[in-house]
Short mmCIF file of C-alpha atoms in Angstrom, two decimals:
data_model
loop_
_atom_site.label_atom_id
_atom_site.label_comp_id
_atom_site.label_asym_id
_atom_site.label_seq_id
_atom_site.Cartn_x
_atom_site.Cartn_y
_atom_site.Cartn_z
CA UNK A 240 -66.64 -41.64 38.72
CA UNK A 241 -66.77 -38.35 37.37
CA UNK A 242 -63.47 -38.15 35.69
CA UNK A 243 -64.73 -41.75 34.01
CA UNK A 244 -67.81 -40.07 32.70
CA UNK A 245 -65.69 -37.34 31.25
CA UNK A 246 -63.46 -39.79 29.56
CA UNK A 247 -66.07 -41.22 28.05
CA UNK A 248 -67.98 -38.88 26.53
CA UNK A 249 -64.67 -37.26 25.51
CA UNK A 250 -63.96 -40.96 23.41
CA UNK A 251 -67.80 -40.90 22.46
CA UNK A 252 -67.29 -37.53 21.04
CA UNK A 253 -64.52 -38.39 19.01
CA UNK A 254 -66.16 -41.09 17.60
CA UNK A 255 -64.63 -44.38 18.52
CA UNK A 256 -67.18 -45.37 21.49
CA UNK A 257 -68.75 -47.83 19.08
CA UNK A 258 -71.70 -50.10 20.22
CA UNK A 259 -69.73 -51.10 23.15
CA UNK A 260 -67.49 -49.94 25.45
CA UNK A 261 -65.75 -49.67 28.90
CA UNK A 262 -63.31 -48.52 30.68
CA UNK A 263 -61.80 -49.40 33.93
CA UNK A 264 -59.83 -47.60 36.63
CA UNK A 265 -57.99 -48.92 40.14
CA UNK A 266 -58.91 -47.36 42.73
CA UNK A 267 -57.24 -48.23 45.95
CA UNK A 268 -57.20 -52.06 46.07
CA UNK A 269 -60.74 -51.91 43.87
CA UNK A 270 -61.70 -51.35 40.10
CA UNK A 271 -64.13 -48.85 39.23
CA UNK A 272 -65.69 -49.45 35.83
CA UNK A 273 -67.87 -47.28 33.25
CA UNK A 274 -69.75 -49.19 30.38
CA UNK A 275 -71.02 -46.85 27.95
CA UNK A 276 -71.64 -46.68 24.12
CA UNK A 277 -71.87 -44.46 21.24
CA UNK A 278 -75.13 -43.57 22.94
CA UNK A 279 -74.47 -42.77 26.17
CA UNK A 280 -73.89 -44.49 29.69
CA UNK A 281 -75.29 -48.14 29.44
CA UNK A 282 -75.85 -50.42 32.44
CA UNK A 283 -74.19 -53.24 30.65
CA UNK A 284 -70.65 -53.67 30.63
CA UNK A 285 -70.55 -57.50 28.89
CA UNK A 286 -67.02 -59.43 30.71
CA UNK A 287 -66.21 -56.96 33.10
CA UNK A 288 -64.45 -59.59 35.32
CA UNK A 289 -62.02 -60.45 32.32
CA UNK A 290 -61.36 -56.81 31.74
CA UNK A 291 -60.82 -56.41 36.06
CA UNK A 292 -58.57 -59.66 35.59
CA UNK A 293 -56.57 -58.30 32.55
CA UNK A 294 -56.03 -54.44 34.07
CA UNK A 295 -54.84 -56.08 37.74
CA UNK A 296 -51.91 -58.02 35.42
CA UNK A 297 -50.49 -54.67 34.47
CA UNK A 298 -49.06 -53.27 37.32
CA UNK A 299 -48.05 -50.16 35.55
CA UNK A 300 -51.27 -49.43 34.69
CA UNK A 301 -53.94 -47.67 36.50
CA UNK A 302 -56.67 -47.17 33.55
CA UNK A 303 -58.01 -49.72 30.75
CA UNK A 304 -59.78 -48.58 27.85
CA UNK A 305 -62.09 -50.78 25.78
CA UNK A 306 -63.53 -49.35 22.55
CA UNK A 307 -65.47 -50.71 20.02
CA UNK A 308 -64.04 -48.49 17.68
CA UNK A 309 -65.21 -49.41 13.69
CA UNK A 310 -61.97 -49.27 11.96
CA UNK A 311 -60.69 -51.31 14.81
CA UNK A 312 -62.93 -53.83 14.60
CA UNK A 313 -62.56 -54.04 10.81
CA UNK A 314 -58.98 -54.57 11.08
CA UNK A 315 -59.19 -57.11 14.11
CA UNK A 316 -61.67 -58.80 11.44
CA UNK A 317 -60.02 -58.59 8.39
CA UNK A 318 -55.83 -58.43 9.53
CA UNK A 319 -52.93 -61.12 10.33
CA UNK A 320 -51.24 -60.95 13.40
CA UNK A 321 -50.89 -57.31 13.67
CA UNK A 322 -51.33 -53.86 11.81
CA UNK A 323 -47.55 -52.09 10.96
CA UNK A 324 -47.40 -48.65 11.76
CA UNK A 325 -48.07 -46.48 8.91
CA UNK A 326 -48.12 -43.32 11.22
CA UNK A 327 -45.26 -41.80 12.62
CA UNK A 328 -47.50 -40.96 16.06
CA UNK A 329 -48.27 -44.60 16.24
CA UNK A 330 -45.04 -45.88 15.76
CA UNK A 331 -44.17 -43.61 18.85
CA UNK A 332 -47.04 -43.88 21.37
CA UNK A 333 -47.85 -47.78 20.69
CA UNK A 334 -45.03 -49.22 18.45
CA UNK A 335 -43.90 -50.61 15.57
CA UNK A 336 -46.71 -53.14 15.46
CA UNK A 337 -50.33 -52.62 16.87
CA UNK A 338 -50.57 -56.68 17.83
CA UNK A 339 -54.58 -58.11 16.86
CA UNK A 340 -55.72 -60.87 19.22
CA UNK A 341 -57.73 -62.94 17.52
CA UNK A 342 -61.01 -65.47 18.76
CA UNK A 343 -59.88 -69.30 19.27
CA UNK A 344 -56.95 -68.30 21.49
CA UNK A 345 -56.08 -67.63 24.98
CA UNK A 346 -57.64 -64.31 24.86
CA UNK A 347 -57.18 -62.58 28.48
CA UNK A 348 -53.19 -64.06 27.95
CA UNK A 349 -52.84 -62.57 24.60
CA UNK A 350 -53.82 -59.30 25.77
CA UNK A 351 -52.05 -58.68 29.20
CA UNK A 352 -49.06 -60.25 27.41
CA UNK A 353 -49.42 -57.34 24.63
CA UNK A 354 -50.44 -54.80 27.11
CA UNK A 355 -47.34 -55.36 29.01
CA UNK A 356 -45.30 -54.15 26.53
CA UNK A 357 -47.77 -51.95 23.99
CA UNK A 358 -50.29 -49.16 25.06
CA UNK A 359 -52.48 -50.89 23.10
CA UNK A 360 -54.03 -53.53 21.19
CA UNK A 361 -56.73 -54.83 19.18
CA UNK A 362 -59.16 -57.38 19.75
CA UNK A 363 -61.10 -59.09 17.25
CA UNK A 364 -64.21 -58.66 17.67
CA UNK A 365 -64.24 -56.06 20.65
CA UNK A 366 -62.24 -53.45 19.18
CA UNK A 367 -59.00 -51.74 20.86
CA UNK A 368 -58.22 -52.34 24.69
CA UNK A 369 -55.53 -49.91 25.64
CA UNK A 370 -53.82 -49.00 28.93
CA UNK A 371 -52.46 -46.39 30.64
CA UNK A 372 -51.18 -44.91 33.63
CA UNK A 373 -53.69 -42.39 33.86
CA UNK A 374 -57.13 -42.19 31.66
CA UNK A 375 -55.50 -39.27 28.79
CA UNK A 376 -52.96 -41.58 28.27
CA UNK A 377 -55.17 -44.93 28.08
CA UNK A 378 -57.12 -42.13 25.66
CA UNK A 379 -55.14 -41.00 23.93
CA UNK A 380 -53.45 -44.85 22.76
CA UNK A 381 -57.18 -45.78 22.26
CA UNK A 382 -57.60 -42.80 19.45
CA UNK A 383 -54.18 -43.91 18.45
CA UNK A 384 -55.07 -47.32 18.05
CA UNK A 385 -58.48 -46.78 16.11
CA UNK A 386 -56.12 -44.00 13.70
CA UNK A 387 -53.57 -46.70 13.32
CA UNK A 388 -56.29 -48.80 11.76
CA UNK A 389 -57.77 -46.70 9.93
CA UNK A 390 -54.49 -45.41 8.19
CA UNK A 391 -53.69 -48.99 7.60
CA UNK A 392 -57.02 -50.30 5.85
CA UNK A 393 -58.03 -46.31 4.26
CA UNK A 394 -54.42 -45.62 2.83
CA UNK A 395 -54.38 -49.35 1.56
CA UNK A 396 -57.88 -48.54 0.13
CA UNK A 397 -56.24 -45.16 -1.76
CA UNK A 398 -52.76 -46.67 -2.83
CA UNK A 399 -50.43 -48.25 -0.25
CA UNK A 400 -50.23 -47.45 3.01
CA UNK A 401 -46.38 -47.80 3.69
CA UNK A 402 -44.50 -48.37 6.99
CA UNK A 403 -42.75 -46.10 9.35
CA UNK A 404 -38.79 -47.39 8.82
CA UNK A 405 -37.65 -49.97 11.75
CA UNK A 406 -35.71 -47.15 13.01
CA UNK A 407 -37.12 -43.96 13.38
CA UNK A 408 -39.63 -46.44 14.44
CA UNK A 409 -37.36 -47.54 17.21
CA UNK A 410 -35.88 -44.36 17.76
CA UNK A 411 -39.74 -42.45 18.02
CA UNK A 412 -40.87 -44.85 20.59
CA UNK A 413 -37.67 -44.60 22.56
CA UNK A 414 -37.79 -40.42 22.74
CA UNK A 415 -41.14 -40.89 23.54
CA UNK A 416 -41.12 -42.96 26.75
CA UNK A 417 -37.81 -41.36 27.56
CA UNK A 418 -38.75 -37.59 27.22
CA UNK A 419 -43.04 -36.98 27.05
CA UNK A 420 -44.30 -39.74 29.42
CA UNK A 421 -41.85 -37.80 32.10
CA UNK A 422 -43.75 -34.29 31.27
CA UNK A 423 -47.07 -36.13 31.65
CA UNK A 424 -46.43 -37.60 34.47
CA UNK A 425 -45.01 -34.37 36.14
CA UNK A 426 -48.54 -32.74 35.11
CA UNK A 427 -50.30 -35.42 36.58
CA UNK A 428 -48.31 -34.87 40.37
CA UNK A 429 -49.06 -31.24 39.74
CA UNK B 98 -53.22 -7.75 20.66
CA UNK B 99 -50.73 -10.80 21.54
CA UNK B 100 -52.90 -11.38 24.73
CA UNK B 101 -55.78 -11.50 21.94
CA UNK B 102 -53.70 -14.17 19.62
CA UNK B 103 -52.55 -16.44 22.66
CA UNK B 104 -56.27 -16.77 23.17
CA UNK B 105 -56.86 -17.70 19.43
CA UNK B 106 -54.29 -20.19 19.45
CA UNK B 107 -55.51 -21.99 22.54
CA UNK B 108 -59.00 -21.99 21.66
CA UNK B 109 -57.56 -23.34 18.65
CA UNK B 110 -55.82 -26.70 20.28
CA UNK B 111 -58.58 -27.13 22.72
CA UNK B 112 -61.14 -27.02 18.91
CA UNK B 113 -58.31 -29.66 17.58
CA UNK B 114 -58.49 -32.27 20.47
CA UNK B 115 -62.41 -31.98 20.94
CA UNK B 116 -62.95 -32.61 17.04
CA UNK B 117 -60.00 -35.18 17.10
CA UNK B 118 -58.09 -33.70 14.91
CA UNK B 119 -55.19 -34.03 16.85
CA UNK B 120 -54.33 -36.86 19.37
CA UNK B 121 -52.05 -36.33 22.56
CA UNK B 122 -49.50 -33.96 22.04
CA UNK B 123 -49.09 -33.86 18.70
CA UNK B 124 -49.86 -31.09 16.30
CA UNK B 125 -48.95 -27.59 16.29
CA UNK B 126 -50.37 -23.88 15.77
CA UNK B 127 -49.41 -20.81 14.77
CA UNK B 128 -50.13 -17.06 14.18
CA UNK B 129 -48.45 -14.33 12.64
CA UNK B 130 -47.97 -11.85 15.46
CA UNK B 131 -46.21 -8.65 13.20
CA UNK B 132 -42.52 -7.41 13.47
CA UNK B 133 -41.44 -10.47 11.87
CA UNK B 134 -42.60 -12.59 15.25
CA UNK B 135 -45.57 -15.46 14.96
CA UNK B 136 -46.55 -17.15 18.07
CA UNK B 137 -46.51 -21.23 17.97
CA UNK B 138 -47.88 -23.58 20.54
CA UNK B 139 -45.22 -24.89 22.92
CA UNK B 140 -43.66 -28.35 22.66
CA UNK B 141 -45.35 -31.50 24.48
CA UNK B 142 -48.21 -29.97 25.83
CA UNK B 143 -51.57 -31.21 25.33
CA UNK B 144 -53.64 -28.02 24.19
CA UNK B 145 -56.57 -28.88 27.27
CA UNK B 146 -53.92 -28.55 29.86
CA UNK B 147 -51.75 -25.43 28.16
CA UNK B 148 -52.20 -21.60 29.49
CA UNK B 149 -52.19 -18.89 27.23
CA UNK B 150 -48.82 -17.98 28.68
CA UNK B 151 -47.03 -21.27 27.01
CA UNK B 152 -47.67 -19.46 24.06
CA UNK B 153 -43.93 -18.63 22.80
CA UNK B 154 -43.07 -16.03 20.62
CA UNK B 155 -40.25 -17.11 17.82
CA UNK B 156 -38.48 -14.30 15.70
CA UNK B 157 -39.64 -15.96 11.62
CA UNK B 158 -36.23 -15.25 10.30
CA UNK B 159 -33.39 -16.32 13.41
CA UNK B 160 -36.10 -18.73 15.33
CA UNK B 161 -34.73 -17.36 18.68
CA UNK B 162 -37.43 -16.95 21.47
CA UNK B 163 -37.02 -16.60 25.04
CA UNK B 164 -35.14 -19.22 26.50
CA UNK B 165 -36.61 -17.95 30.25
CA UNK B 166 -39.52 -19.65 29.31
CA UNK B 167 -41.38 -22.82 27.46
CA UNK B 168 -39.76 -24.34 24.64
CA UNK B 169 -41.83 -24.10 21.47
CA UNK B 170 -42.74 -27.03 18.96
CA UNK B 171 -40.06 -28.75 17.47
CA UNK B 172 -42.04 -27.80 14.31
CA UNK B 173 -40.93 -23.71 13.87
CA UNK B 174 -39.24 -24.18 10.98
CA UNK B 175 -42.08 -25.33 8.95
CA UNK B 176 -44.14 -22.36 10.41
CA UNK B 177 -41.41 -20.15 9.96
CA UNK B 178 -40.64 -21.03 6.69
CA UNK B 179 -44.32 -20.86 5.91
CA UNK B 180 -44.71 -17.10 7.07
CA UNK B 181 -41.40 -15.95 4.93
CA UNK B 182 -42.84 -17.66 1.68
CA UNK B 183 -46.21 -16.62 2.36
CA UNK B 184 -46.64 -12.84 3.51
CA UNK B 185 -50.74 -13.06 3.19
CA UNK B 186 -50.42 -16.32 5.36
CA UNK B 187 -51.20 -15.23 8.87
CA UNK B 188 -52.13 -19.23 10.56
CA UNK B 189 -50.47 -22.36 10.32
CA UNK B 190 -52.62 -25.76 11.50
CA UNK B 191 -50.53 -28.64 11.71
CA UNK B 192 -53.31 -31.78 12.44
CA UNK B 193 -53.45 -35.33 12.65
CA UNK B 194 -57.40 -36.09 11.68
CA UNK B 195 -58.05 -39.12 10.88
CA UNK B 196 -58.69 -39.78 7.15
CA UNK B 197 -56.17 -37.28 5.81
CA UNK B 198 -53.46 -39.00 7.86
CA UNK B 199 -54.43 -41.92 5.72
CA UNK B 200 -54.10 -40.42 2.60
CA UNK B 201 -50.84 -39.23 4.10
CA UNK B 202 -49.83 -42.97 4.91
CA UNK B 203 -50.38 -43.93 1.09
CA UNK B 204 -48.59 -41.15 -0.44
CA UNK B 205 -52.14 -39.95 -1.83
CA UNK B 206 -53.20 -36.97 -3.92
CA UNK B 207 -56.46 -34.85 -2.59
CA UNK B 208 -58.44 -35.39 -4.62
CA UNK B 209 -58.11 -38.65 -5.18
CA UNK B 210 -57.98 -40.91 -8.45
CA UNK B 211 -59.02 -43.93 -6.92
CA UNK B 212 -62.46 -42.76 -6.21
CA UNK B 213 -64.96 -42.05 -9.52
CA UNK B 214 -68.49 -41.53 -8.27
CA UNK B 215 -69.96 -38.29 -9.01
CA UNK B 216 -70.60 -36.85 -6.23
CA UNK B 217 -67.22 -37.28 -4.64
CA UNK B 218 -65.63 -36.08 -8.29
CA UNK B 219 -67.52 -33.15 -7.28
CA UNK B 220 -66.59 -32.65 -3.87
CA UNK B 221 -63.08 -33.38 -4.92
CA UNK B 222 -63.30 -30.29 -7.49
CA UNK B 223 -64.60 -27.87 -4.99
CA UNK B 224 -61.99 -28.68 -2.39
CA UNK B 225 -59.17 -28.50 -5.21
CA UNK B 226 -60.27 -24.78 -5.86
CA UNK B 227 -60.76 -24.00 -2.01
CA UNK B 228 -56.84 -25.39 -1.59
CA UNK B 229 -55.61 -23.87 -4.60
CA UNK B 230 -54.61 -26.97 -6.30
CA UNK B 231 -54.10 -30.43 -5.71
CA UNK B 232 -53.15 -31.73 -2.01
CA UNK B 233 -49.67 -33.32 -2.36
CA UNK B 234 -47.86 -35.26 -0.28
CA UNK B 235 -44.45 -33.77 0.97
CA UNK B 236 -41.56 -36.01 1.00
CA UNK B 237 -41.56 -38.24 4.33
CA UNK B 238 -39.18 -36.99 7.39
CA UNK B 239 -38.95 -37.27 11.12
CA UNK B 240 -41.12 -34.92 12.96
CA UNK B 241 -38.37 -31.60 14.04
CA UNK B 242 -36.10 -32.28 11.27
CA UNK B 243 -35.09 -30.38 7.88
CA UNK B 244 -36.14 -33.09 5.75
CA UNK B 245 -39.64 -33.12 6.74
CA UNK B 246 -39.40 -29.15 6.42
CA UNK B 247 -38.19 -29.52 2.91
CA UNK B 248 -40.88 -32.25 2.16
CA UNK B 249 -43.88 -29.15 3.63
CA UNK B 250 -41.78 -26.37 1.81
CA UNK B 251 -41.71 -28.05 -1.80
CA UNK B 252 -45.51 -29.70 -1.54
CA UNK B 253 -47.11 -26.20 -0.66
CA UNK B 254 -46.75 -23.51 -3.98
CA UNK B 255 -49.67 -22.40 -4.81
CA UNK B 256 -51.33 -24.18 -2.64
CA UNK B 257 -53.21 -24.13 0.68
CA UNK B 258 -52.43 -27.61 2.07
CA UNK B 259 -50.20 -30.22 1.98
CA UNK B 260 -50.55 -33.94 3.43
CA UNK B 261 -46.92 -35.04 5.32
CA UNK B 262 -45.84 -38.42 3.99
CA UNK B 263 -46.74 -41.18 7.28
CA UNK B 264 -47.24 -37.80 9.63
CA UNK B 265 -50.39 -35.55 8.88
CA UNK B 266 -51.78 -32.81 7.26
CA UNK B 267 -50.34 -28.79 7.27
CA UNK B 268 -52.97 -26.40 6.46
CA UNK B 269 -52.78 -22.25 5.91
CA UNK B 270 -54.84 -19.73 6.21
CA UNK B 271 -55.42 -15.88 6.53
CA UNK B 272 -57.51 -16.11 9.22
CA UNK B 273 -57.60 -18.87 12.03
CA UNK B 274 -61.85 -19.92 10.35
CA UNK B 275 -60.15 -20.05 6.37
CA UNK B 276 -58.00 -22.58 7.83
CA UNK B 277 -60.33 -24.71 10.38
CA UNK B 278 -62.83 -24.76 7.31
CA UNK B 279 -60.18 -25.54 4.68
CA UNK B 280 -58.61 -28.43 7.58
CA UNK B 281 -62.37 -29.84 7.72
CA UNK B 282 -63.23 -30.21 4.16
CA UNK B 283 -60.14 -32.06 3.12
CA UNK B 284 -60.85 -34.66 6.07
CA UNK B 285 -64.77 -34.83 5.11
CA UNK B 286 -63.38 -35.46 1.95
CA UNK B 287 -60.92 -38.06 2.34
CA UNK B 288 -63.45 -39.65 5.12
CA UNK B 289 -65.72 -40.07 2.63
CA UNK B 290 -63.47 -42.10 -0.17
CA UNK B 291 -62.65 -44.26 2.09
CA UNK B 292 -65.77 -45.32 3.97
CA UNK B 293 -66.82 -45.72 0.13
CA UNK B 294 -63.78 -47.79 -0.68
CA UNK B 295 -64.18 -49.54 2.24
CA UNK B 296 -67.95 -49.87 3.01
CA UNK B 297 -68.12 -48.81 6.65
CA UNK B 298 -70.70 -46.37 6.89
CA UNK B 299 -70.65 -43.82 9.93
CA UNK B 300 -71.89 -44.66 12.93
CA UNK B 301 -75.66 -43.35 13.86
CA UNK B 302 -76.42 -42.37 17.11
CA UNK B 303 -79.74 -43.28 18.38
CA UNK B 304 -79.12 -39.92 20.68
#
């Protein structure tokens, strides 16, 4: 519980706790869960169940984030399908694409289908819900996610925000799983 | 002394990830260190979990260091590069904050022309005389390679700063504060054009 507390006042400090968020860890065959906002630890969590549901689909993952982060929920408001990466460091820790689930769908599906492949995506409405094997890297694609947005919607707001090329998209997000998820994770068994 | 600047530049990564100016891994810092040395922040190590002792120390003109030991940031050359040009440069802040990464998504000048209300005309002036000129944006490359070098080396004369086309934002100093304050006032700056362009004012915190 105390490593969830520090998460989240480490996201609340950097700004992208919002009016609601949560984030959930497994611990041995349970999930522990932290709601908390831009204010602090709240008692409310909203659809924790869903969020239980969604991080027990991905197997590789151990930690879900879910932010309420502005941008975020501008974009998931205001955006298509998804939000191209306009930053190199997205293009490498979430991809090419950060994918927006919209309201009216399947929404749990939609999510656990782009969480299976992505670190993160967004969710209209709710923000970013990101994943992770551990919580810095469920972080860490959460602040990702939230400056993916924001580079998208402020650098369209300045002139054009202009994509990362398909391949040194490609290539980034290859090197990347290949090379610093392995020095992580040797940290982590440290 | 270089026990003294190992401790600046880690104090310096753990100020970047608490005031999310970086995210993760990325981002990079260095310090002049004297006999034509500057110390750099190793490669792939988040700045919360790095010792002082993953500090490397690069040689400015060969870019040899100790291959016993760490491997420093794929980014030397810029740093490098930076010191030779630069002889009353003495820190190099390679970020990702927020808002200036924008600006560097859009190809964007700091200051910018698409915002005209006064008092960000104003702001815009002062930060244009803190950096020494405009901000530029250097030409766009993958991070580690010459051509986002070259983009950093060309954008900088005379200046301070320079945004990193779809990357971030490289910032200079004498001292390790001139460049933190400099680093902060371009992103209040470019935070506040776009929340204006935009209309999403900050968040309060009833706290």
């Amino acid at each position: 519980m105390e490593e969830l507390k520090k998460q989240a006042k480490y996201l609340t400090d950097t700004g992208i706790a919002g009016d609601a968020s949560l984030i959930l860890v497994k611990d041995g065959g349970a999930v522990k869960h932290l709601a908390y906002n831009k204010d602090g630890v709240t008692a409310d969590g909203g659809d924790v169940a869903i969020y239980e549901e969604i991080l027990a689909a991905l197997p590789e993952s151990k930690v879900l984030a879910v932010n309420g982060a502005q941008f975020s929920l501008y974009v998931g408001g205001t955006s298509g399908a998804f939000v191209p990466a306009v930053l190199d460091d997205v293009a490498q820790i979430i991809g090419r694409k950060t994918y927006i689930v919209h309201k009216g769908g399947d929404v749990k599906a939609n999510i656990i289908k782009y969480l299976s492949k992505y670190s993160a995506c967004i969710v209209e409405g709710v923000g970013i819900v990101a994943c992770g094997r551990n919580s810095d890297e469920a972080a860490t694609a959460a602040l990702v996610a939230e400056k993916g947005a924001i580079a998208y919607a402020g650098g369209n707001a300045v002139g054009k925000a202009k994509k990362i090329p398909f391949l040194d998209a490609v290539i980034m997000r290859f090197v990347y799983k290949q090379k610093y998820s392995k020095i992580d994770v040797v940290k982590e068994e440290k | 002394m270089s026990a003294e600047l190992r401790k600046l530049i880690k104090d310096a990564g753990v100020r970047l990830v608490k005031e999310n100016l970086v995210q993760g891994t990325w981002g990079n810092i260095s310090v002049r260190s004297g006999n034509g040395k500057m110390l750099v922040t190793p490669s792939g190590m988040d700045y919360i979990r790095m010792s002082e002792s993953d500090v490397v120390e690069v040689d400015i003109e060969t870019l040899e260091w100790d291959k016993s030991g760490v491997k420093p940031t794929s980014e030397k050359k810029i740093h490098a590069s930076v010191y030779r040009q630069y002889p009353n440069i003495n820190v190099v802040l390679h970020a990702h904050p927020y808002f200036s990464s924008a600006f560097a998504a859009a190809g964007a000048v700091v200051p910018s022309a698409a915002d005209r209300s006064e008092n960000l005309i104003a702001l815009g002036a002062a930060l244009k005389a803190k950096a020494g000129g405009e901000i530029i944006v250097g030409s766009y490359g993958l991070p580690g390679t010459k051509k986002l070098t070259k983009g950093v080396v060309n954008a900088l004369p005379g200046r301070k700063a320079c945004l990193m086309a779809n990357h971030g934002l490289l910032v200079l100093g004498e001292t390790l504060e001139e460049a933190f304050e400099l680093l902060k006032a371009i992103e209040n700056y470019c935070e506040a054009v776009i929340r204006g362009k935009l209309l999403i004012l900050p968040e309060q915190s009833k706290v």
